[in-house]
PDB file of C-alpha atoms in Angstrom:
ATOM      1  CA  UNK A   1       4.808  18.844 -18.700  1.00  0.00           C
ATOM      2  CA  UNK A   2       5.045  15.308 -16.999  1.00  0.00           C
ATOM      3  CA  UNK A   3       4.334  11.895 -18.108  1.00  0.00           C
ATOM      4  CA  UNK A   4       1.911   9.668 -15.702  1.00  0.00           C
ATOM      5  CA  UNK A   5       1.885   6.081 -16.059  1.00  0.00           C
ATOM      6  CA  UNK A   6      -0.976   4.559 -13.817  1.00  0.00           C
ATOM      7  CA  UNK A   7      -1.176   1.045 -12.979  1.00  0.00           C
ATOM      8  CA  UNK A   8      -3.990  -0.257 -11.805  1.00  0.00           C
ATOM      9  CA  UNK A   9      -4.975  -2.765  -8.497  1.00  0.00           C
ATOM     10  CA  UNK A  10      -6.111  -6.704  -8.360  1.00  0.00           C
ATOM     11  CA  UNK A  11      -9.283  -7.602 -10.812  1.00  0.00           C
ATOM     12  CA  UNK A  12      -8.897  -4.029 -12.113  1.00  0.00           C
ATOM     13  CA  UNK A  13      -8.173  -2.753 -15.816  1.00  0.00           C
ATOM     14  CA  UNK A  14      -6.817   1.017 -17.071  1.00  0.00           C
ATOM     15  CA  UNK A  15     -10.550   1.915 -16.795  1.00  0.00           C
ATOM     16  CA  UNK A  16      -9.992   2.465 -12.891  1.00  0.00           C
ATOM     17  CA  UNK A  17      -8.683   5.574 -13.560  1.00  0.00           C
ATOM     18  CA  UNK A  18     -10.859   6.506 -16.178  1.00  0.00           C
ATOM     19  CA  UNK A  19     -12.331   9.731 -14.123  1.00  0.00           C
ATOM     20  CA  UNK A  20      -8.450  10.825 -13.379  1.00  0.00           C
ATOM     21  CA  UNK A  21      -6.881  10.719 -16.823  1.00  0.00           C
ATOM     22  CA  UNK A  22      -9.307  13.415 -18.379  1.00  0.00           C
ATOM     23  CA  UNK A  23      -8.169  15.520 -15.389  1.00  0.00           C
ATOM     24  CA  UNK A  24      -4.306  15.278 -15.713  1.00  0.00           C
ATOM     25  CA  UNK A  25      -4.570  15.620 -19.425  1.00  0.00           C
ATOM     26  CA  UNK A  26      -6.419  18.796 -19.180  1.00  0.00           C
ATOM     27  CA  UNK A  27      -3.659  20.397 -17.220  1.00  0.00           C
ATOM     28  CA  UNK A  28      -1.005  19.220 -20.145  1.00  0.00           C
ATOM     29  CA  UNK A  29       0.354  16.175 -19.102  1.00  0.00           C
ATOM     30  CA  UNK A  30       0.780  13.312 -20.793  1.00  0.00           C
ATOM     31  CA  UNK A  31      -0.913   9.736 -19.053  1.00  0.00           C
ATOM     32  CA  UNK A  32      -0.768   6.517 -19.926  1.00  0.00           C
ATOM     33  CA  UNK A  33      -3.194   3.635 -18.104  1.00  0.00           C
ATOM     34  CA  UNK A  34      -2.537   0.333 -18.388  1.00  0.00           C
ATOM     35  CA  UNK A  35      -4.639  -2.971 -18.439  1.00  0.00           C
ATOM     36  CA  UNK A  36      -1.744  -5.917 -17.152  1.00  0.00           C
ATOM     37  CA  UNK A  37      -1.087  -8.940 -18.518  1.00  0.00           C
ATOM     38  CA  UNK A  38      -4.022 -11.734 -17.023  1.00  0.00           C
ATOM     39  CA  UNK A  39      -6.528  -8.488 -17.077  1.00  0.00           C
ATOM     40  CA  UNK A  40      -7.543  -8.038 -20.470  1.00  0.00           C
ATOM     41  CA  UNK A  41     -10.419  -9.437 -22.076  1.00  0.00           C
ATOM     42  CA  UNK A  42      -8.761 -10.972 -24.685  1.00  0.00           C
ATOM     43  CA  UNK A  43      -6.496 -12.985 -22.386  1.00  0.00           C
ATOM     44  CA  UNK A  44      -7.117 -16.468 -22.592  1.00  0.00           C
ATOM     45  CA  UNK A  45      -6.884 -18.898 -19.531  1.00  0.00           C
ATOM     46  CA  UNK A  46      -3.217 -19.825 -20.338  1.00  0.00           C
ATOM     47  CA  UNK A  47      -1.865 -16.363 -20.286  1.00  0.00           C
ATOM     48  CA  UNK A  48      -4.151 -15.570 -17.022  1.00  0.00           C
ATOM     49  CA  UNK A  49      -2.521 -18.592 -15.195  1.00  0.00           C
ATOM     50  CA  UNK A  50       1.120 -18.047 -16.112  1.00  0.00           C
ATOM     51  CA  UNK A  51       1.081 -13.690 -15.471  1.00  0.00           C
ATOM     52  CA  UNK A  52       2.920 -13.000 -12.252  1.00  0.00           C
ATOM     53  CA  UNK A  53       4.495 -10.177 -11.054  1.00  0.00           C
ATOM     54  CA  UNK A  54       7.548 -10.227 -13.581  1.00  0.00           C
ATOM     55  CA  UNK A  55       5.520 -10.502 -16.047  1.00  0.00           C
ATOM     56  CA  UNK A  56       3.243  -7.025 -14.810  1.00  0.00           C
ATOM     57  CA  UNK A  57       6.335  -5.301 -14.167  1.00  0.00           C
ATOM     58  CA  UNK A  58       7.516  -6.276 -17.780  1.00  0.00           C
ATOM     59  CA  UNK A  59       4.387  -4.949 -19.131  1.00  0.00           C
ATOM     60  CA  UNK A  60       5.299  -1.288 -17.503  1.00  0.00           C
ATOM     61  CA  UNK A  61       8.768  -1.815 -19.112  1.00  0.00           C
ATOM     62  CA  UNK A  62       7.550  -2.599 -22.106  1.00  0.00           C
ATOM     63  CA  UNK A  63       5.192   0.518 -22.356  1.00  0.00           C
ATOM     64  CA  UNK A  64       8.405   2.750 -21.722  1.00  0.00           C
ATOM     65  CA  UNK A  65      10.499   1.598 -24.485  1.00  0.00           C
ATOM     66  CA  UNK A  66       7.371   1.411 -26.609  1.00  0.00           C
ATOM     67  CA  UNK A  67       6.632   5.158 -26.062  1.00  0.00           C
ATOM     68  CA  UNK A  68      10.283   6.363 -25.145  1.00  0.00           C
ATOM     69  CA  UNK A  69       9.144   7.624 -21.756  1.00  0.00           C
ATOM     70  CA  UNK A  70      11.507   9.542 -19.520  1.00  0.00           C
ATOM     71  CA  UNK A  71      11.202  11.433 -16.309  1.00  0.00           C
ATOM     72  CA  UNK A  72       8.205   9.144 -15.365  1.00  0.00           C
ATOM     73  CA  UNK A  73       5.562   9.802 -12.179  1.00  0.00           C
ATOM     74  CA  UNK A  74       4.805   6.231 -11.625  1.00  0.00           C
ATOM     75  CA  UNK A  75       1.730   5.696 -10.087  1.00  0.00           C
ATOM     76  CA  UNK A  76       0.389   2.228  -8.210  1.00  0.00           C
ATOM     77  CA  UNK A  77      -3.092   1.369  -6.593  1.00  0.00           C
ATOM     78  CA  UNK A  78      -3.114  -1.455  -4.594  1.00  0.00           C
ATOM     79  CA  UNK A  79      -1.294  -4.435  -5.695  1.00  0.00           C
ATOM     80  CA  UNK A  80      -0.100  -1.950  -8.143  1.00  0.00           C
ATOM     81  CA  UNK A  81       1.904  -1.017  -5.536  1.00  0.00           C
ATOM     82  CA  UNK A  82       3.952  -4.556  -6.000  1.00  0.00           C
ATOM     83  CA  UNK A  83       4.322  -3.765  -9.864  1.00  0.00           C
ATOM     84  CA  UNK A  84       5.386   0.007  -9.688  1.00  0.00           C
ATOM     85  CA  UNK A  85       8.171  -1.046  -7.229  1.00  0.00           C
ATOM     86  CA  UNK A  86       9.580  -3.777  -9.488  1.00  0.00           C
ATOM     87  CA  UNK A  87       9.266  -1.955 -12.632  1.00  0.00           C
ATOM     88  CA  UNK A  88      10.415   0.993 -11.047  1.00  0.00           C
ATOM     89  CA  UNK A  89      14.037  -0.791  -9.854  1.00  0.00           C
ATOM     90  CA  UNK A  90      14.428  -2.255 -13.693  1.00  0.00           C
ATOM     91  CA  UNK A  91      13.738   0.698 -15.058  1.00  0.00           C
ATOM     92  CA  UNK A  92      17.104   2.205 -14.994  1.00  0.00           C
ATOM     93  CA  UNK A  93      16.668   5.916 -13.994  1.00  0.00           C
ATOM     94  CA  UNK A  94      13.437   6.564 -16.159  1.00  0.00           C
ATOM     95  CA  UNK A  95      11.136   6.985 -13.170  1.00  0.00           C
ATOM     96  CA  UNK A  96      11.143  10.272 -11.135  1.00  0.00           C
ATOM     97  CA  UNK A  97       8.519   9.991  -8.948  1.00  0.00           C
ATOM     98  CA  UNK A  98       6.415   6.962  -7.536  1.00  0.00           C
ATOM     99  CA  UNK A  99       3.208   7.503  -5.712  1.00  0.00           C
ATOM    100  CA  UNK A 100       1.761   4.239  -3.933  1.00  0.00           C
ATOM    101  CA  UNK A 101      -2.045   5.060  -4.003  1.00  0.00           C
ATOM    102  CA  UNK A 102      -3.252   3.595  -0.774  1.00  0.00           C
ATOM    103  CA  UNK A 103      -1.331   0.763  -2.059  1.00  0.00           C
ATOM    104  CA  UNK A 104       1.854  -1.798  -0.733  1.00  0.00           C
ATOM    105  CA  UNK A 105       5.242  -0.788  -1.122  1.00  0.00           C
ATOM    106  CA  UNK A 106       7.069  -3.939  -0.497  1.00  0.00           C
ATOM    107  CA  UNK A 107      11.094  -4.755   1.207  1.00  0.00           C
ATOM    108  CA  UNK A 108      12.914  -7.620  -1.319  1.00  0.00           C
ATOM    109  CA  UNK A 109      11.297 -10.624  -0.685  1.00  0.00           C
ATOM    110  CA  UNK A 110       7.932  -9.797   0.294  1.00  0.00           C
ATOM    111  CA  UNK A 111       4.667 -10.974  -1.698  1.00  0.00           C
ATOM    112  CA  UNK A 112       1.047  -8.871  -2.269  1.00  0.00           C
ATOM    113  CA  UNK A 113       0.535 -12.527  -0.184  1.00  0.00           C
ATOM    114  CA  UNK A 114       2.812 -11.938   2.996  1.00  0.00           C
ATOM    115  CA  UNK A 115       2.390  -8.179   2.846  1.00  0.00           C
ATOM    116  CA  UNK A 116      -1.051  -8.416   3.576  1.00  0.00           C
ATOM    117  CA  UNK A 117      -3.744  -9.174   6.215  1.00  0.00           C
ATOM    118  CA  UNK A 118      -4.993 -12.498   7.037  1.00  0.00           C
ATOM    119  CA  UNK A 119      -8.241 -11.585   5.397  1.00  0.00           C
ATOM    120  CA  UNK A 120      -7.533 -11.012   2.268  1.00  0.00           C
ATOM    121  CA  UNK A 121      -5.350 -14.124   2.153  1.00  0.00           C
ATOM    122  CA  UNK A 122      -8.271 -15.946   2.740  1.00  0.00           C
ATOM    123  CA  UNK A 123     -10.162 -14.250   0.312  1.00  0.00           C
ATOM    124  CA  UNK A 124      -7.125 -14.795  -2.348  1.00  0.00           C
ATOM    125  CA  UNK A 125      -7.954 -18.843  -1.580  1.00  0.00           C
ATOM    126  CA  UNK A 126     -11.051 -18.807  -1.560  1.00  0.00           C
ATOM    127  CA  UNK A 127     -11.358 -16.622  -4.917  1.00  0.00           C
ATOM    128  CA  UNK A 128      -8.951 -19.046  -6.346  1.00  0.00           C
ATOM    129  CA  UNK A 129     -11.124 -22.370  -5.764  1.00  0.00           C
ATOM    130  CA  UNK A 130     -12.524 -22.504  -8.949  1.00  0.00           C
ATOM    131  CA  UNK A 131      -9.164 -22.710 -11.315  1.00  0.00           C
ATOM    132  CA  UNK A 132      -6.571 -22.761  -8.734  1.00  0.00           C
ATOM    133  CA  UNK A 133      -4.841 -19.882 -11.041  1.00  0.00           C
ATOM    134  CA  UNK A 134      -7.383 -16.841 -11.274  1.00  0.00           C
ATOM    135  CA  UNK A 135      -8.598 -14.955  -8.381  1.00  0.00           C
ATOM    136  CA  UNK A 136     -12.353 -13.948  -8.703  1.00  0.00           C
ATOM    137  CA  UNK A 137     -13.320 -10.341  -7.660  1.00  0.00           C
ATOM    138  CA  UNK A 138     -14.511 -10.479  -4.227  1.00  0.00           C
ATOM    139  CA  UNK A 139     -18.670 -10.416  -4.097  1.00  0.00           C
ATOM    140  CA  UNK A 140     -19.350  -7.049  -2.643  1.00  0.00           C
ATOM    141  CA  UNK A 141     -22.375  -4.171  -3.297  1.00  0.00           C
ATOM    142  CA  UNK A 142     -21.239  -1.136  -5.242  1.00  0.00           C
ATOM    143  CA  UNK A 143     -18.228  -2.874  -7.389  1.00  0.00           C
ATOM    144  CA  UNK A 144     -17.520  -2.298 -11.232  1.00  0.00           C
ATOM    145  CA  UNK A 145     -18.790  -5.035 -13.082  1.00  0.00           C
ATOM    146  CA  UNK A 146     -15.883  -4.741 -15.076  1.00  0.00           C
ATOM    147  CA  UNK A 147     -13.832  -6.702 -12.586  1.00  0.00           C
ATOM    148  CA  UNK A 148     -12.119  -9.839 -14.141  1.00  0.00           C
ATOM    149  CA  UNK A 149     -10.633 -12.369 -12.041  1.00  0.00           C
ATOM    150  CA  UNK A 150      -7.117 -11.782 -11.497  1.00  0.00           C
ATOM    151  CA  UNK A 151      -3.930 -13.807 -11.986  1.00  0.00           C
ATOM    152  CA  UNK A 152      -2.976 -15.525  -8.487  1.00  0.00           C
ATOM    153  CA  UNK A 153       0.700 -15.998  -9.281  1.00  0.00           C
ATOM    154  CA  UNK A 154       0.996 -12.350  -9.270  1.00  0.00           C
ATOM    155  CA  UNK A 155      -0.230 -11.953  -6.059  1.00  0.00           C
ATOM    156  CA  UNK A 156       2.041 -15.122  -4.477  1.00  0.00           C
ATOM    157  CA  UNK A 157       5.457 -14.209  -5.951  1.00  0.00           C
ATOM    158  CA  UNK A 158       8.018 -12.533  -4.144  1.00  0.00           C
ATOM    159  CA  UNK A 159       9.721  -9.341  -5.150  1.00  0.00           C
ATOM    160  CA  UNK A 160      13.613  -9.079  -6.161  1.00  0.00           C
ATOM    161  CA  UNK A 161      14.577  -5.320  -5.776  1.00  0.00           C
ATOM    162  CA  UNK A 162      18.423  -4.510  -5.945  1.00  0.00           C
ATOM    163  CA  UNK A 163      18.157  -1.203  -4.056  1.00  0.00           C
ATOM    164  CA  UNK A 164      17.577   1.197  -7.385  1.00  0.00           C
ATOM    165  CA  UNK A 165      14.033   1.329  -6.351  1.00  0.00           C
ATOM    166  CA  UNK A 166      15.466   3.180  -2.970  1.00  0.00           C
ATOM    167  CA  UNK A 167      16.691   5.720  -4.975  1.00  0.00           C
ATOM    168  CA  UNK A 168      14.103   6.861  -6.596  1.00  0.00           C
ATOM    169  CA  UNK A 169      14.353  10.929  -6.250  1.00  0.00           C
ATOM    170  CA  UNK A 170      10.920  11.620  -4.981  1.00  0.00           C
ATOM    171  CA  UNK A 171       8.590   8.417  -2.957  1.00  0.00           C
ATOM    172  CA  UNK A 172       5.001   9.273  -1.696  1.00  0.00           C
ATOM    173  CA  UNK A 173       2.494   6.880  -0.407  1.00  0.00           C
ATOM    174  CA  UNK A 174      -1.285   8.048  -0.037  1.00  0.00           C
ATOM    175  CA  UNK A 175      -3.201   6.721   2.827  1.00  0.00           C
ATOM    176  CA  UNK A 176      -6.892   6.004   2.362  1.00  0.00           C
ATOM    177  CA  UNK A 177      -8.437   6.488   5.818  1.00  0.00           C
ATOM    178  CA  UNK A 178     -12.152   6.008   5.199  1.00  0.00           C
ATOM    179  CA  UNK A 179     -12.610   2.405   4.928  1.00  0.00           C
ATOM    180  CA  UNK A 180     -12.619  -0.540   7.353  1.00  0.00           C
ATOM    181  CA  UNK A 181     -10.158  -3.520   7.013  1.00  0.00           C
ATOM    182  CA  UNK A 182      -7.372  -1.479   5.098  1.00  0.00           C
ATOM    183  CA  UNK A 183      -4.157  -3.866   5.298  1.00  0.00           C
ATOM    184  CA  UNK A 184      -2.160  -0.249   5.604  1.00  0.00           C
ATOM    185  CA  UNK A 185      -2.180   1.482   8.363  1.00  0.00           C
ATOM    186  CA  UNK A 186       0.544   0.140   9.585  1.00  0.00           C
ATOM    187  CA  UNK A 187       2.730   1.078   6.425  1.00  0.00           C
ATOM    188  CA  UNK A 188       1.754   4.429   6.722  1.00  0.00           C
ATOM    189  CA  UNK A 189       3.049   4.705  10.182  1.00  0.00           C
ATOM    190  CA  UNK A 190       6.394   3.140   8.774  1.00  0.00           C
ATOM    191  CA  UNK A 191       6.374   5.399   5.827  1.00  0.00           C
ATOM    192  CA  UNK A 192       5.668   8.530   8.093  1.00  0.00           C
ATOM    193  CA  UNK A 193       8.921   7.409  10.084  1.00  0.00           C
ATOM    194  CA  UNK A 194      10.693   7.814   7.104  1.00  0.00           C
ATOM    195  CA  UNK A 195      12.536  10.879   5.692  1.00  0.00           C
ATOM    196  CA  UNK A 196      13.025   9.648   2.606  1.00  0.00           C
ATOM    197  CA  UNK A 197       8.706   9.397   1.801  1.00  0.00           C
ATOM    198  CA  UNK A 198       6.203  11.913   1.724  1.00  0.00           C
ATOM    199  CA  UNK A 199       2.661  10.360   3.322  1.00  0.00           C
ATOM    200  CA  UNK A 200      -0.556  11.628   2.180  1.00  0.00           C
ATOM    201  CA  UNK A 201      -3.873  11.656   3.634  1.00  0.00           C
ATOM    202  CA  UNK A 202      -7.345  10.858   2.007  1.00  0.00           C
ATOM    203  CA  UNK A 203     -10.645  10.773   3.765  1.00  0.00           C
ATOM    204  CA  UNK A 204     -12.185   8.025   1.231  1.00  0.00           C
ATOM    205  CA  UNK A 205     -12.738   4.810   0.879  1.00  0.00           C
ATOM    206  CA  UNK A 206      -9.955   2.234  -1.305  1.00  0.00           C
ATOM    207  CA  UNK A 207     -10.534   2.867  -5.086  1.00  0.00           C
ATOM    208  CA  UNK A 208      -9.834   6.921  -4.277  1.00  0.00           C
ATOM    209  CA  UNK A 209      -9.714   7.282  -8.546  1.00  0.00           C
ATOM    210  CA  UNK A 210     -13.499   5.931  -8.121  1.00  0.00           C
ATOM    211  CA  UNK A 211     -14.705   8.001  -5.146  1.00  0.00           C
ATOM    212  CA  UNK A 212     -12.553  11.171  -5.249  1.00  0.00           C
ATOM    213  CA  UNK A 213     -11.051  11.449  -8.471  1.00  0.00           C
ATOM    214  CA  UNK A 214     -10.425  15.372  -8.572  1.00  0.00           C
ATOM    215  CA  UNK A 215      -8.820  15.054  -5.034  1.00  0.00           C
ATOM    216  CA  UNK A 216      -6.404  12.441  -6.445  1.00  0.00           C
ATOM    217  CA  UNK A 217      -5.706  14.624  -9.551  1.00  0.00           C
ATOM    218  CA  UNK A 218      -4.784  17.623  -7.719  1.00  0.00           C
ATOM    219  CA  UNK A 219      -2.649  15.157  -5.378  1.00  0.00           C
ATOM    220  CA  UNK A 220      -0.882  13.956  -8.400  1.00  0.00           C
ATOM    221  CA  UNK A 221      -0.704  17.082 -10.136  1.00  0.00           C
ATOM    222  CA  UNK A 222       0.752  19.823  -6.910  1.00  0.00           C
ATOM    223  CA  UNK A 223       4.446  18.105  -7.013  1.00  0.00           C
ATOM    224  CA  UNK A 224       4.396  17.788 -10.976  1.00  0.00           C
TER     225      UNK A 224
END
């Protein structure tokens, strides 16, 4: 049996994966989503404008010595891709496996900010005009209302990563090839160089969970 932990992407709570959880736990396996720190309704404006990316990657932590989890698939979408790596190099050999769901897997000293296009930097500023501290969702047809705006010093700080997260036993990144604008493709072509990750191919737009979920269950669940 493993143990999924799935962290969501910018604006997005555990309910992203809502459609992939049933599916894992039907096979045996034991998930956990999370909601970060900034995300949750609850949260009030103070604890949305001081969350950054310590403080999501201490909320990961936090749910493994809560639930004395072991031999973890850790599994990032998006920005989630920034928290999985950090929480997966202070985790101390409890994560197995990390799978970057069409999502950034960052060197030390990158940012979600310098790791991405020019676009969405713009739309990180101009989401941020309001409070100067939470980015709104983007405006676009088709997106879960649930969106809440997300913390912007998450997206701005820079990673520390001491080299554990480079020796994590098993790395796979998923590539998302059906949508236009996706900051990726040039990390999958860097990944693909690699020996040391496995690159996987989906034909669907970004939020996979959302459009494909059974594709990205059976993803998760061949290697487990």
């Amino acid at each position: 049996m493993a143990t999924y932990v799935l962290v969501p992407g910018a604006w997005h709570g555990a309910w992203a994966f809502e459609t992939v959880v049933p599916l894992l736990e039907r096979a045996g396996h034991t998930t956990h989503a999370l909601t970060l720190t900034g995300l949750r309704p609850e949260d009030d404006d103070a604890t949305v404008a001081t969350a950054n990316l310590d403080t999501h990657a201490a909320d990961v932590l936090a749910l493994l010595d809560r639930a004395h989890l072991t031999d973890v698939t850790l599994v990032g979408h998006s920005y989630g891709g920034m928290v999985v790596a950090a929480a997966a190099d202070r985790a101390h050999g409890r994560i197995s496996r990390v799978v970057h769901l069409d999502a950034y897997v960052p060197h030390d000293g990158e940012s979600c900010w310098s790791a991405t296009t020019e676009a969405y930097r713009q739309a990180f500023v101009a989401g941020a005009v309001t409070t100067g501290y939470a980015v709104r969702p983007p405006d676009r047809p088709g997106r879960d209302p649930r969106r809440r705006p997300h913390p912007l010093a998450s997206l701005v700080q820079t990673i520390r990563l001491t080299g554990a997260f480079d020796r994590i036993p098993r790395r796979e990144f998923v590539y998302c090839s059906g949508w236009e604008g996706t900051p990726f493709t040039d990390l999958r072509t860097r990944l693909a160089a690699d020996p040391h990750w496995r690159v996987h191919e989906l034909p669907t737009a970004h939020d996979a969970m959302r459009e494909a979920p059974a594709a990205v269950a059976d993803l998760l669940l061949r290697a487990a």
